[in-house]
Amino acid sequence: MILILKSNATDEQIEHVLERVEAMGLQHHLSRGTYRTIVGIIGDEEQLREEPLRAIPGVAKVVPVLPPYKLASRDAHPEPSVVDVSGVKIGGGYLGMIAGPCSVEDRDRMFRIAEAVCESGANLFRGGAYKPRTSPYSFQGLGEEGLKLLREVGDKFGLPIVTEVTDPRLVETVAQHADMLQVGARNMQNFALLTEVGRSDRPVLLKRGMSATVNDLLMCAEYILSQGNSQVVLCERGIKGFDSATRNLFDVAAVPLVHSLSHLPIIVDPSHATGRPDLIPSCALAGLAAGADGVHVEVHDCPEVAKSDGQQALLPSQYDELMSQMRQLAQALGKEISPLPEKQF
Ligand code: PEP
Ligand code: MN
């Protein structure tokens, strides 16, 4: 930790700062420059984070040396992490291709969509059984019935299942049926939920909150990691912007930024980021080109009757076209779309 003192800090104040550091049982290193005096504190930064150092008279700025997310940081783990979702790898050169409808809907439709995206090369199937909706009057999902249906579909096609969990009390139930637990943008900072998924043995897909910084996202990942669950994949799904032409603002720079700060894989979700089927393919490819470890796309065979997010769904034929472009790009980037695990009969 480095303390930058005010330019008008008095000798008494400087002396007091050094005394405070010593009182914490830590060593200091004083450096008097022409314009500013700097105090380097040597010792456990975690312990120091809890101290109100900025409140000491004469201190202008407190500059941490290490990031506050210890377990999620690259310093802690220089190699990229590879997350294993029931045999499908994400990260470290392996791409996770998640596709499926926004909500779990009727049975025949689910089988139809899953068959189509599986044929196109998706390696994970998604669908929300619990939907966090802006309006309490909108469709809230099929609940446990939806989870059972997802499991059936996953087993039929050998596709691991990703689905959202919206409440800490539901983690156990969702984990019984799903291969990966999704924490949605609206729940990114639901710390009780993060703690509970952190205690689960299922991998977690943590979506960036719509008003969250990259630092916030990594701190939320830290909650999960701190509970012992190391299988975390991050997801850039767009943040609030001022232009209503797109649903959100696709922050593609977050992908290489996260990779420079953290060992955790990060995928992109151009469906929620743009809200527009015409923009999804370009943004999916841009995400991969920026280094994303996978792509999450909503697909529906009849978007006009979808129970949620129909306006942004790709048709199976459009997804097929996008998958063939993503395959070519993956090859050019030297990455592999993770193969499906051997089907267990
Ligand atoms: C979803 O994946 O359908 C969803 C609700 O996503 P987000 O949390 O990113 O809005
Ligand atoms: Mn959706």
GROMACS .gro file of C-alpha atoms and ligand atoms in nm:
model
  356
    1MET     CA    1   0.000   0.000   0.000
    2ILE     CA    2   0.129   0.346  -0.085
    3LEU     CA    3   0.018   0.665   0.087
    4ILE     CA    4   0.058   0.985  -0.111
    5LEU     CA    5   0.064   1.278   0.130
    6LYS     CA    6  -0.083   1.623   0.067
    7SER     CA    7   0.161   1.876  -0.079
    8ASN     CA    8   0.115   2.092   0.231
    9ALA     CA    9   0.149   1.806   0.483
   10THR     CA   10   0.341   1.932   0.786
   11ASP     CA   11   0.636   1.754   0.950
   12GLU     CA   12   0.410   1.678   1.249
   13GLN     CA   13   0.153   1.517   1.020
   14ILE     CA   14   0.420   1.310   0.845
   15GLU     CA   15   0.551   1.198   1.184
   16HIS     CA   16   0.195   1.107   1.290
   17VAL     CA   17   0.138   0.901   0.972
   18LEU     CA   18   0.455   0.701   1.048
   19GLU     CA   19   0.342   0.646   1.407
   20ARG     CA   20   0.003   0.518   1.291
   21VAL     CA   21   0.171   0.269   1.055
   22GLU     CA   22   0.398   0.148   1.337
   23ALA     CA   23   0.096   0.117   1.567
   24MET     CA   24  -0.051  -0.126   1.313
   25GLY     CA   25   0.261  -0.337   1.353
   26LEU     CA   26   0.382  -0.261   1.000
   27GLN     CA   27   0.699  -0.118   0.850
   28HIS     CA   28   0.717   0.199   0.642
   29HIS     CA   29   0.940   0.353   0.383
   30LEU     CA   30   0.939   0.733   0.360
   31SER     CA   31   1.029   0.907   0.035
   32ARG     CA   32   1.040   1.287   0.028
   33GLY     CA   33   1.013   1.425  -0.327
   34THR     CA   34   1.034   1.788  -0.438
   35TYR     CA   35   0.656   1.823  -0.450
   36ARG     CA   36   0.512   1.525  -0.268
   37THR     CA   37   0.603   1.291   0.013
   38ILE     CA   38   0.518   0.924  -0.025
   39VAL     CA   39   0.496   0.653   0.241
   40GLY     CA   40   0.526   0.291   0.131
   41ILE     CA   41   0.372   0.047   0.379
   42ILE     CA   42   0.525  -0.299   0.389
   43GLY     CA   43   0.296  -0.574   0.515
   44ASP     CA   44  -0.032  -0.756   0.464
   45GLU     CA   45  -0.244  -0.541   0.233
   46GLU     CA   46  -0.564  -0.725   0.327
   47GLN     CA   47  -0.522  -0.612   0.687
   48LEU     CA   48  -0.459  -0.255   0.569
   49ARG     CA   49  -0.767  -0.243   0.350
   50GLU     CA   50  -0.986  -0.235   0.658
   51GLU     CA   51  -0.799   0.067   0.800
   52PRO     CA   52  -0.936   0.416   0.728
   53LEU     CA   53  -0.594   0.536   0.608
   54ARG     CA   54  -0.739   0.821   0.405
   55ALA     CA   55  -0.871   0.969   0.731
   56ILE     CA   56  -0.521   1.028   0.875
   57PRO     CA   57  -0.447   1.404   0.857
   58GLY     CA   58  -0.205   1.487   0.575
   59VAL     CA   59  -0.292   1.180   0.361
   60ALA     CA   60  -0.412   1.275   0.009
   61LYS     CA   61  -0.445   0.935  -0.154
   62VAL     CA   62  -0.420   0.566  -0.070
   63VAL     CA   63  -0.293   0.351  -0.355
   64PRO     CA   64  -0.320  -0.027  -0.316
   65VAL     CA   65  -0.043  -0.228  -0.479
   66LEU     CA   66  -0.244  -0.550  -0.514
   67PRO     CA   67  -0.598  -0.588  -0.654
   68PRO     CA   68  -0.868  -0.644  -0.390
   69TYR     CA   69  -0.975  -0.967  -0.562
   70LYS     CA   70  -0.701  -1.197  -0.443
   71LEU     CA   71  -0.824  -1.533  -0.570
   72ALA     CA   72  -0.957  -1.403  -0.901
   73SER     CA   73  -0.640  -1.212  -0.989
   74ARG     CA   74  -0.374  -1.310  -1.239
   75ASP     CA   75  -0.113  -1.257  -0.969
   76ALA     CA   76  -0.263  -1.544  -0.772
   77HIS     CA   77  -0.287  -1.772  -1.074
   78PRO     CA   78  -0.078  -1.672  -1.379
   79GLU     CA   79  -0.215  -1.948  -1.608
   80PRO     CA   80  -0.568  -1.915  -1.750
   81SER     CA   81  -0.821  -2.132  -1.569
   82VAL     CA   82  -1.010  -2.397  -1.761
   83VAL     CA   83  -1.363  -2.456  -1.631
   84ASP     CA   84  -1.511  -2.799  -1.689
   85VAL     CA   85  -1.888  -2.811  -1.734
   86SER     CA   86  -1.968  -3.183  -1.726
   87GLY     CA   87  -1.695  -3.250  -1.979
   88VAL     CA   88  -1.720  -2.930  -2.187
   89LYS     CA   89  -1.418  -2.709  -2.129
   90ILE     CA   90  -1.425  -2.329  -2.124
   91GLY     CA   91  -1.103  -2.124  -2.113
   92GLY     CA   92  -0.737  -2.182  -2.195
   93GLY     CA   93  -0.806  -2.216  -2.568
   94TYR     CA   94  -1.137  -2.404  -2.537
   95LEU     CA   95  -1.458  -2.230  -2.639
   96GLY     CA   96  -1.796  -2.281  -2.475
   97MET     CA   97  -2.082  -2.220  -2.717
   98ILE     CA   98  -2.403  -2.170  -2.519
   99ALA     CA   99  -2.730  -2.155  -2.711
  100GLY     CA  100  -3.100  -2.194  -2.643
  101PRO     CA  101  -3.416  -1.996  -2.575
  102CYS     CA  102  -3.440  -1.724  -2.313
  103SER     CA  103  -3.706  -1.918  -2.117
  104VAL     CA  104  -3.781  -2.286  -2.093
  105GLU     CA  105  -4.108  -2.325  -2.282
  106ASP     CA  106  -4.312  -2.619  -2.399
  107ARG     CA  107  -4.160  -2.960  -2.435
  108ASP     CA  108  -4.166  -3.010  -2.813
  109ARG     CA  109  -4.019  -2.667  -2.872
  110MET     CA  110  -3.733  -2.732  -2.631
  111PHE     CA  111  -3.642  -3.058  -2.805
  112ARG     CA  112  -3.666  -2.888  -3.146
  113ILE     CA  113  -3.440  -2.596  -3.051
  114ALA     CA  114  -3.189  -2.821  -2.874
  115GLU     CA  115  -3.167  -3.054  -3.172
  116ALA     CA  116  -3.106  -2.759  -3.405
  117VAL     CA  117  -2.837  -2.586  -3.197
  118CYS     CA  118  -2.669  -2.920  -3.127
  119GLU     CA  119  -2.649  -2.991  -3.500
  120SER     CA  120  -2.502  -2.646  -3.553
  121GLY     CA  121  -2.227  -2.724  -3.303
  122ALA     CA  122  -2.336  -2.564  -2.974
  123ASN     CA  123  -2.183  -2.749  -2.680
  124LEU     CA  124  -2.403  -2.616  -2.398
  125PHE     CA  125  -2.781  -2.572  -2.392
  126ARG     CA  126  -2.946  -2.286  -2.206
  127GLY     CA  127  -3.298  -2.190  -2.098
  128GLY     CA  128  -3.434  -2.002  -1.799
  129ALA     CA  129  -3.668  -2.194  -1.568
  130TYR     CA  130  -3.667  -1.906  -1.317
  131LYS     CA  131  -3.687  -1.572  -1.495
  132PRO     CA  132  -3.595  -1.246  -1.323
  133ARG     CA  133  -3.839  -1.010  -1.498
  134THR     CA  134  -3.865  -0.634  -1.477
  135SER     CA  135  -4.243  -0.666  -1.431
  136PRO     CA  136  -4.400  -0.897  -1.172
  137TYR     CA  137  -4.681  -0.954  -1.424
  138SER     CA  138  -4.449  -1.097  -1.693
  139PHE     CA  139  -4.389  -1.470  -1.740
  140GLN     CA  140  -4.174  -1.584  -1.446
  141GLY     CA  141  -4.067  -1.923  -1.584
  142LEU     CA  142  -4.182  -2.282  -1.535
  143GLY     CA  143  -3.981  -2.337  -1.218
  144GLU     CA  144  -3.891  -2.694  -1.123
  145GLU     CA  145  -4.097  -2.836  -1.408
  146GLY     CA  146  -3.871  -2.636  -1.642
  147LEU     CA  147  -3.559  -2.772  -1.474
  148LYS     CA  148  -3.677  -3.132  -1.527
  149LEU     CA  149  -3.749  -3.059  -1.889
  150LEU     CA  150  -3.405  -2.906  -1.938
  151ARG     CA  151  -3.245  -3.215  -1.786
  152GLU     CA  152  -3.439  -3.443  -2.019
  153VAL     CA  153  -3.334  -3.236  -2.320
  154GLY     CA  154  -2.972  -3.227  -2.204
  155ASP     CA  155  -2.964  -3.603  -2.157
  156LYS     CA  156  -3.123  -3.671  -2.495
  157PHE     CA  157  -2.862  -3.468  -2.687
  158GLY     CA  158  -2.567  -3.513  -2.451
  159LEU     CA  159  -2.559  -3.134  -2.402
  160PRO     CA  160  -2.470  -2.997  -2.058
  161ILE     CA  161  -2.733  -2.754  -1.928
  162VAL     CA  162  -2.690  -2.392  -1.816
  163THR     CA  163  -2.977  -2.227  -1.630
  164GLU     CA  164  -3.027  -1.929  -1.406
  165VAL     CA  165  -3.069  -1.946  -1.030
  166THR     CA  166  -3.235  -1.637  -0.888
  167ASP     CA  167  -3.252  -1.709  -0.516
  168PRO     CA  168  -3.011  -1.864  -0.263
  169ARG     CA  169  -3.292  -2.097  -0.148
  170LEU     CA  170  -3.310  -2.247  -0.499
  171VAL     CA  171  -2.941  -2.329  -0.544
  172GLU     CA  172  -2.971  -2.688  -0.424
  173THR     CA  173  -3.274  -2.761  -0.643
  174VAL     CA  174  -3.124  -2.601  -0.954
  175ALA     CA  175  -2.791  -2.778  -0.894
  176GLN     CA  176  -2.974  -3.114  -0.888
  177HIS     CA  177  -3.082  -3.066  -1.249
  178ALA     CA  178  -2.833  -2.829  -1.413
  179ASP     CA  179  -2.467  -2.868  -1.507
  180MET     CA  180  -2.390  -2.497  -1.469
  181LEU     CA  181  -2.556  -2.231  -1.254
  182GLN     CA  182  -2.611  -1.892  -1.411
  183VAL     CA  183  -2.615  -1.582  -1.191
  184GLY     CA  184  -2.789  -1.314  -1.394
  185ALA     CA  185  -2.698  -0.949  -1.440
  186ARG     CA  186  -2.969  -0.836  -1.198
  187ASN     CA  187  -2.828  -1.063  -0.929
  188MET     CA  188  -2.457  -1.005  -0.982
  189GLN     CA  189  -2.429  -0.836  -0.644
  190ASN     CA  190  -2.674  -1.060  -0.458
  191PHE     CA  191  -2.409  -1.160  -0.207
  192ALA     CA  192  -2.623  -1.425  -0.035
  193LEU     CA  193  -2.671  -1.591  -0.375
  194LEU     CA  194  -2.300  -1.564  -0.460
  195THR     CA  195  -2.211  -1.724  -0.127
  196GLU     CA  196  -2.456  -2.009  -0.186
  197VAL     CA  197  -2.339  -2.087  -0.541
  198GLY     CA  198  -1.985  -2.065  -0.404
  199ARG     CA  199  -2.071  -2.357  -0.176
  200SER     CA  200  -2.212  -2.562  -0.462
  201ASP     CA  201  -2.007  -2.809  -0.662
  202ARG     CA  202  -2.151  -2.683  -0.991
  203PRO     CA  203  -1.962  -2.441  -1.219
  204VAL     CA  204  -2.103  -2.089  -1.220
  205LEU     CA  205  -2.167  -1.848  -1.508
  206LEU     CA  206  -2.152  -1.501  -1.354
  207LYS     CA  207  -2.299  -1.228  -1.573
  208ARG     CA  208  -2.182  -0.870  -1.543
  209GLY     CA  209  -2.440  -0.638  -1.386
  210MET     CA  210  -2.572  -0.374  -1.622
  211SER     CA  211  -2.422  -0.093  -1.413
  212ALA     CA  212  -2.121  -0.283  -1.283
  213THR     CA  213  -1.756  -0.202  -1.344
  214VAL     CA  214  -1.508  -0.475  -1.433
  215ASN     CA  215  -1.370  -0.436  -1.081
  216ASP     CA  216  -1.721  -0.497  -0.938
  217LEU     CA  217  -1.754  -0.809  -1.153
  218LEU     CA  218  -1.423  -0.948  -1.033
  219MET     CA  219  -1.512  -0.873  -0.670
  220CYS     CA  220  -1.834  -1.074  -0.717
  221ALA     CA  221  -1.634  -1.362  -0.865
  222GLU     CA  222  -1.415  -1.337  -0.555
  223TYR     CA  223  -1.722  -1.403  -0.336
  224ILE     CA  224  -1.780  -1.732  -0.518
  225LEU     CA  225  -1.413  -1.832  -0.519
  226SER     CA  226  -1.378  -1.747  -0.149
  227GLN     CA  227  -1.639  -2.014  -0.069
  228GLY     CA  228  -1.429  -2.283  -0.235
  229ASN     CA  229  -1.587  -2.299  -0.581
  230SER     CA  230  -1.308  -2.234  -0.832
  231GLN     CA  231  -1.523  -2.307  -1.139
  232VAL     CA  232  -1.632  -1.957  -1.240
  233VAL     CA  233  -1.688  -1.823  -1.593
  234LEU     CA  234  -1.759  -1.452  -1.637
  235CYS     CA  235  -1.992  -1.310  -1.900
  236GLU     CA  236  -1.995  -0.968  -2.067
  237ARG     CA  237  -2.361  -0.902  -2.156
  238GLY     CA  238  -2.365  -0.529  -2.212
  239ILE     CA  239  -2.391  -0.238  -1.974
  240LYS     CA  240  -2.628   0.059  -1.961
  241GLY     CA  241  -2.554   0.319  -2.225
  242PHE     CA  242  -2.732   0.634  -2.331
  243ASP     CA  243  -2.827   0.520  -2.680
  244SER     CA  244  -3.159   0.336  -2.693
  245ALA     CA  245  -3.079   0.206  -3.044
  246THR     CA  246  -2.932  -0.102  -2.876
  247ARG     CA  247  -3.064  -0.274  -2.563
  248ASN     CA  248  -2.730  -0.228  -2.385
  249LEU     CA  249  -2.379  -0.117  -2.471
  250PHE     CA  250  -2.156  -0.409  -2.566
  251ASP     CA  251  -1.830  -0.352  -2.379
  252VAL     CA  252  -1.599  -0.567  -2.589
  253ALA     CA  253  -1.289  -0.414  -2.425
  254ALA     CA  254  -1.395  -0.583  -2.100
  255VAL     CA  255  -1.283  -0.916  -2.252
  256PRO     CA  256  -0.910  -0.841  -2.291
  257LEU     CA  257  -0.925  -0.629  -1.976
  258VAL     CA  258  -1.055  -0.922  -1.769
  259HIS     CA  259  -0.793  -1.147  -1.925
  260SER     CA  260  -0.518  -0.907  -1.821
  261LEU     CA  261  -0.649  -0.884  -1.463
  262SER     CA  262  -0.779  -1.234  -1.399
  263HIS     CA  263  -0.720  -1.600  -1.484
  264LEU     CA  264  -1.096  -1.665  -1.508
  265PRO     CA  265  -1.253  -1.736  -1.849
  266ILE     CA  266  -1.489  -1.474  -1.989
  267ILE     CA  267  -1.752  -1.529  -2.257
  268VAL     CA  268  -1.970  -1.276  -2.441
  269ASP     CA  269  -2.348  -1.257  -2.471
  270PRO     CA  270  -2.426  -1.047  -2.779
  271SER     CA  271  -2.799  -1.127  -2.744
  272HIS     CA  272  -2.854  -0.926  -2.425
  273ALA     CA  273  -2.575  -0.683  -2.515
  274THR     CA  274  -2.743  -0.564  -2.835
  275GLY     CA  275  -3.103  -0.689  -2.816
  276ARG     CA  276  -3.103  -0.698  -3.196
  277PRO     CA  277  -3.069  -1.012  -3.410
  278ASP     CA  278  -2.912  -0.809  -3.694
  279LEU     CA  279  -2.621  -0.705  -3.469
  280ILE     CA  280  -2.566  -1.033  -3.285
  281PRO     CA  281  -2.342  -1.210  -3.541
  282SER     CA  282  -2.094  -0.919  -3.576
  283CYS     CA  283  -2.074  -0.874  -3.200
  284ALA     CA  284  -2.031  -1.248  -3.142
  285LEU     CA  285  -1.737  -1.250  -3.383
  286ALA     CA  286  -1.594  -0.930  -3.232
  287GLY     CA  287  -1.611  -1.092  -2.888
  288LEU     CA  288  -1.422  -1.399  -3.009
  289ALA     CA  289  -1.166  -1.182  -3.189
  290ALA     CA  290  -1.113  -0.992  -2.861
  291GLY     CA  291  -1.028  -1.322  -2.693
  292ALA     CA  292  -1.360  -1.438  -2.544
  293ASP     CA  293  -1.368  -1.798  -2.424
  294GLY     CA  294  -1.714  -1.858  -2.562
  295VAL     CA  295  -2.036  -1.707  -2.690
  296HIS     CA  296  -2.384  -1.714  -2.539
  297VAL     CA  297  -2.670  -1.669  -2.787
  298GLU     CA  298  -3.047  -1.689  -2.750
  299VAL     CA  299  -3.211  -1.902  -3.019
  300HIS     CA  300  -3.583  -1.961  -3.076
  301ASP     CA  301  -3.761  -2.142  -3.359
  302CYS     CA  302  -4.054  -1.898  -3.358
  303PRO     CA  303  -3.942  -1.573  -3.191
  304GLU     CA  304  -4.281  -1.408  -3.236
  305VAL     CA  305  -4.438  -1.645  -2.982
  306ALA     CA  306  -4.142  -1.659  -2.739
  307LYS     CA  307  -4.237  -1.608  -2.374
  308SER     CA  308  -3.939  -1.375  -2.317
  309ASP     CA  309  -3.677  -1.194  -2.525
  310GLY     CA  310  -3.829  -1.306  -2.857
  311GLN     CA  311  -3.724  -0.973  -3.015
  312GLN     CA  312  -3.356  -1.065  -2.982
  313ALA     CA  313  -3.367  -1.438  -3.063
  314LEU     CA  314  -3.182  -1.578  -3.362
  315LEU     CA  315  -3.361  -1.837  -3.572
  316PRO     CA  316  -3.191  -2.178  -3.576
  317SER     CA  317  -3.085  -2.117  -3.938
  318GLN     CA  318  -2.924  -1.785  -3.842
  319TYR     CA  319  -2.745  -1.953  -3.553
  320ASP     CA  320  -2.622  -2.222  -3.788
  321GLU     CA  321  -2.473  -1.959  -4.018
  322LEU     CA  322  -2.314  -1.779  -3.722
  323MET     CA  323  -2.168  -2.105  -3.589
  324SER     CA  324  -1.997  -2.174  -3.918
  325GLN     CA  325  -1.843  -1.825  -3.912
  326MET     CA  326  -1.738  -1.870  -3.548
  327ARG     CA  327  -1.581  -2.206  -3.632
  328GLN     CA  328  -1.368  -2.045  -3.902
  329LEU     CA  329  -1.265  -1.764  -3.667
  330ALA     CA  330  -1.184  -2.010  -3.388
  331GLN     CA  331  -0.956  -2.195  -3.626
  332ALA     CA  332  -0.780  -1.874  -3.729
  333LEU     CA  333  -0.732  -1.789  -3.360
  334GLY     CA  334  -0.593  -2.132  -3.281
  335LYS     CA  335  -0.881  -2.215  -3.048
  336GLU     CA  336  -1.102  -2.518  -3.027
  337ILE     CA  337  -1.477  -2.539  -2.978
  338SER     CA  338  -1.480  -2.782  -2.690
  339PRO     CA  339  -1.614  -3.119  -2.807
  340LEU     CA  340  -1.916  -3.271  -2.635
  341PRO     CA  341  -1.842  -3.537  -2.376
  342GLU     CA  342  -1.904  -3.898  -2.476
  343LYS     CA  343  -2.275  -3.967  -2.435
  344GLN     CA  344  -2.355  -4.189  -2.136
  345PHE     CA  345  -2.623  -4.448  -2.208
  346PEP     C1  346  -3.081  -1.436  -1.963
  346PEP     O1  347  -2.972  -1.494  -1.982
  346PEP     O2  348  -3.188  -1.470  -2.016
  346PEP     C2  349  -3.079  -1.314  -1.880
  346PEP     C3  350  -3.186  -1.278  -1.810
  346PEP     O3  351  -2.963  -1.249  -1.888
  346PEP     P1  352  -2.910  -1.119  -1.809
  346PEP     O4  353  -2.906  -1.159  -1.665
  346PEP     O5  354  -2.776  -1.094  -1.869
  346PEP     O6  355  -3.009  -1.007  -1.837
  347MN      MN  356  -3.297  -1.350  -2.206
   0.00000   0.00000   0.00000
